[in-house]
XYZ file of C-alpha atoms in Angstrom:
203
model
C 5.663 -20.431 -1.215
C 3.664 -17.945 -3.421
C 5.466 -17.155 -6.886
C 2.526 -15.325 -8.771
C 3.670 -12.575 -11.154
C 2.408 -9.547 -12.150
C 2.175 -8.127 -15.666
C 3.065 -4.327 -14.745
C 5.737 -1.420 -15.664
C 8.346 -0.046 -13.252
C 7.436 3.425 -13.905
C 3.851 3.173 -12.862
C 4.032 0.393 -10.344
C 6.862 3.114 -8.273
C 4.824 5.852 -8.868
C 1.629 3.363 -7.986
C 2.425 2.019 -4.797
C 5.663 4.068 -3.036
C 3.919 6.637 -1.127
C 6.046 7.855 8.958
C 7.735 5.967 10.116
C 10.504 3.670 8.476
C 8.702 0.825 10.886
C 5.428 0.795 13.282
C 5.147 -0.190 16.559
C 4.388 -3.673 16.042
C 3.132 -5.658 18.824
C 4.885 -8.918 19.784
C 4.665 -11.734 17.001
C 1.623 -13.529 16.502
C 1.873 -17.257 15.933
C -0.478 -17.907 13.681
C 0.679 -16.221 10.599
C 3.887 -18.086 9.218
C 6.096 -17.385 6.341
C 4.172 -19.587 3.322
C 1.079 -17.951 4.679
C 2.455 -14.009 4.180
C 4.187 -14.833 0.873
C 0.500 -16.116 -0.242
C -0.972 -13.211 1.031
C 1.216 -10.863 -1.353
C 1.310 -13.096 -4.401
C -2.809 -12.988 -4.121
C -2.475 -9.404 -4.355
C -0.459 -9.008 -7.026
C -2.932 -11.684 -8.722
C -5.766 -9.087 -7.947
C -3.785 -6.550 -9.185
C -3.221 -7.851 -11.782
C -6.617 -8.892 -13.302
C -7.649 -5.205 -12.362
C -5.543 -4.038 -15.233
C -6.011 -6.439 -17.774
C -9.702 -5.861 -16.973
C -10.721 -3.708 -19.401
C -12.592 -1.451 -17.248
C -12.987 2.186 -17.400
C -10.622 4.463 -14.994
C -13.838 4.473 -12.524
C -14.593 1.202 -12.571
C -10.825 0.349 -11.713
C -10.577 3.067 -8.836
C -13.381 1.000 -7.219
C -11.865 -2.184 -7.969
C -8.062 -1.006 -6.578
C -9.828 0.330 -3.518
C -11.611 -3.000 -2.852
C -7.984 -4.814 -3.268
C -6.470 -2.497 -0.993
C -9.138 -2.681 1.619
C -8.862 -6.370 1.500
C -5.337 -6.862 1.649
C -3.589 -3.938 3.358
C -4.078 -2.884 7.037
C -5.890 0.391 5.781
C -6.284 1.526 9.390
C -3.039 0.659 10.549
C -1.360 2.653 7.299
C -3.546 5.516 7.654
C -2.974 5.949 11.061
C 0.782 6.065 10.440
C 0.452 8.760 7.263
C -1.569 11.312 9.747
C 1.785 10.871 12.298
C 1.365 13.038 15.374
C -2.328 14.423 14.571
C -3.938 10.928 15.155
C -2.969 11.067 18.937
C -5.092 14.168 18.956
C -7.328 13.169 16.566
C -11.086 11.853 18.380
C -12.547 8.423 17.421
C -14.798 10.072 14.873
C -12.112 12.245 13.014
C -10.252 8.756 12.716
C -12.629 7.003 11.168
C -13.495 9.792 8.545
C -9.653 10.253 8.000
C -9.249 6.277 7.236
C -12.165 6.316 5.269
C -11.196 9.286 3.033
C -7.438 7.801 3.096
C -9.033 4.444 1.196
C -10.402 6.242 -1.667
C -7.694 8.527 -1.905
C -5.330 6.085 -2.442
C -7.516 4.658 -4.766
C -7.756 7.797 -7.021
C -3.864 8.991 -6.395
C -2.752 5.842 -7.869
C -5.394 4.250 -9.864
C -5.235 7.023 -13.072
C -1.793 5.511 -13.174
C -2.600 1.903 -13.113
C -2.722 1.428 -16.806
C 0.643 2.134 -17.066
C 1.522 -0.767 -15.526
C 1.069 -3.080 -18.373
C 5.235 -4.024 -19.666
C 6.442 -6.141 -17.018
C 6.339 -8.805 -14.209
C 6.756 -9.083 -9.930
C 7.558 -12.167 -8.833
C 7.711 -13.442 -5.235
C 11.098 -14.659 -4.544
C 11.341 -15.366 -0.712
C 9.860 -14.447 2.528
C 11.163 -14.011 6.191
C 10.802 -12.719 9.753
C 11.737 -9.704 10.762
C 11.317 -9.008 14.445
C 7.357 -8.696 15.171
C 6.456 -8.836 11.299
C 7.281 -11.127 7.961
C 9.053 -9.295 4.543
C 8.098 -11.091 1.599
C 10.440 -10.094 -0.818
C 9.678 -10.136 -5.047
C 11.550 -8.858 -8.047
C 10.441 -6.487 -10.456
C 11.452 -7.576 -14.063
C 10.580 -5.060 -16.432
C 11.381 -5.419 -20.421
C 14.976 -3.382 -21.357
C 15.420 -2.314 -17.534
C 17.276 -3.914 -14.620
C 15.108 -5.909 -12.083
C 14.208 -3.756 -9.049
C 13.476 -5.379 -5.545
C 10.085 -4.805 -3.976
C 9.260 -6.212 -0.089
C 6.414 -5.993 1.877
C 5.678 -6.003 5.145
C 2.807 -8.594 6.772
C 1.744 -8.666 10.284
C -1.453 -10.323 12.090
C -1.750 -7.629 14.547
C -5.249 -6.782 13.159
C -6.376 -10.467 13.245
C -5.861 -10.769 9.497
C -2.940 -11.742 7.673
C -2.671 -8.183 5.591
C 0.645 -6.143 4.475
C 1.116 -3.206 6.170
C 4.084 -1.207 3.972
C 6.099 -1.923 0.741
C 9.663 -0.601 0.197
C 10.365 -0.329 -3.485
C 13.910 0.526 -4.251
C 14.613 1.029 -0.870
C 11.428 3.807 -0.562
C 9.464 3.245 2.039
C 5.762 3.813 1.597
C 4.666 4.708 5.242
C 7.593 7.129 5.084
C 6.347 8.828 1.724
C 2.684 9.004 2.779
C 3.298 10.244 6.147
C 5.475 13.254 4.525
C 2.697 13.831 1.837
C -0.287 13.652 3.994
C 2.054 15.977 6.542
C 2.225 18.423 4.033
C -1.413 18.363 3.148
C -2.238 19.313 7.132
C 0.650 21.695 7.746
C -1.105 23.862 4.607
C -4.649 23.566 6.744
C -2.759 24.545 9.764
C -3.005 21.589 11.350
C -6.888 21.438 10.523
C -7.746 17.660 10.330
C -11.558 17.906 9.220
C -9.741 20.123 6.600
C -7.283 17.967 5.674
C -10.377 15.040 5.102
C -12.244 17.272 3.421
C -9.052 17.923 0.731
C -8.720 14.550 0.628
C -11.829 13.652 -0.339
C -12.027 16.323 -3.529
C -8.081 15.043 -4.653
């Protein structure tokens, strides 16, 4: 069982990583991922996370690197997919692609100018377990002169990789959050998805 920390503040890390739907349609279980092997995907995240901020790095240079750590550990297509709700079923192949694409860096550059923040406090991985079609790794937030706050993610297979594919901080659900905020975004292009990338992408 994974129990990396992470050297981070609750302030940032809510505002970093919370954002639909409260849970996907996950296809049945796959066997091959197990509990241990979920738990280590999260604590190696937060261990990438981790030596992001303690980097050094200018705010570009850690953009890149946060975009890199959540293209290698999150199901990007899965999550971005979810945050563009009812427009992806009308959405063509191409527009997908663009939209995931743009969604990446987005991500990247909505959170990452708050990533230095983060430095004040720790996650640790306490526990892991199934949940239907998916495993929730659940950690702890300890943060100096505040409560701890719990943090789980959510790990599936379905893309043939062991990556997390929501986190629920506080009981906020990320796919939730983004799939209101990125709603938003389209309802204001009236409904205009090479509109909505196109915002994205200058965000």
């Amino acid at each position: 069982m994974a129990n990396d920390r992470l050297i981070i503040t609750r302030r940032g890390f809510g505002i970093g990583l919370v954002g639909g739907a409260a849970a996907l349609a996950m296809p049945v279980a796959a066997a091959a991922l197990t509990v241990d092997q979920a738990s280590t995907l999260v604590g190696k995240a937060i261990a990438d996370v981790n030596a992001t901020i303690n980097s050094g790095k200018s705010a570009s240079a850690m953009y890149g690197d946060f975009e890199r750590i959540f293209s290698r550990y999150a199901d990007v297509p899965t999550i971005a997919r979810s945050a563009l709700g009812p427009a992806a079923r009308s959405a063509s192949r191409a527009q997908l692609a663009a939209f995931t694409t743009a969604y990446q860096s987005y991500m990247a550059r909505k959170y990452g100018a708050r990533f230095r923040e983060f430095i004040g406090g720790q996650i640790e991985v306490t526990g892991a377990r199934a949940v239907k079609s998916y495993f929730e790794v659940i950690s702890v937030a300890k943060l100096r002169g505040q409560a701890p706050f719990d943090v789980r993610w959510h790990v599936s297979d379905r893309s043939g990789k062991d990556l997390f594919f929501n986190i629920i901080i506080e009981g906020v659900n990320m796919l939730a959050s983004e799939r209101t905020e990125i709603g938003a975004m389209l309802d204001r292009r009236r409904g205009d998805i090479d509109g909505l990338i196109a915002d994205m992408k200058n965000a």
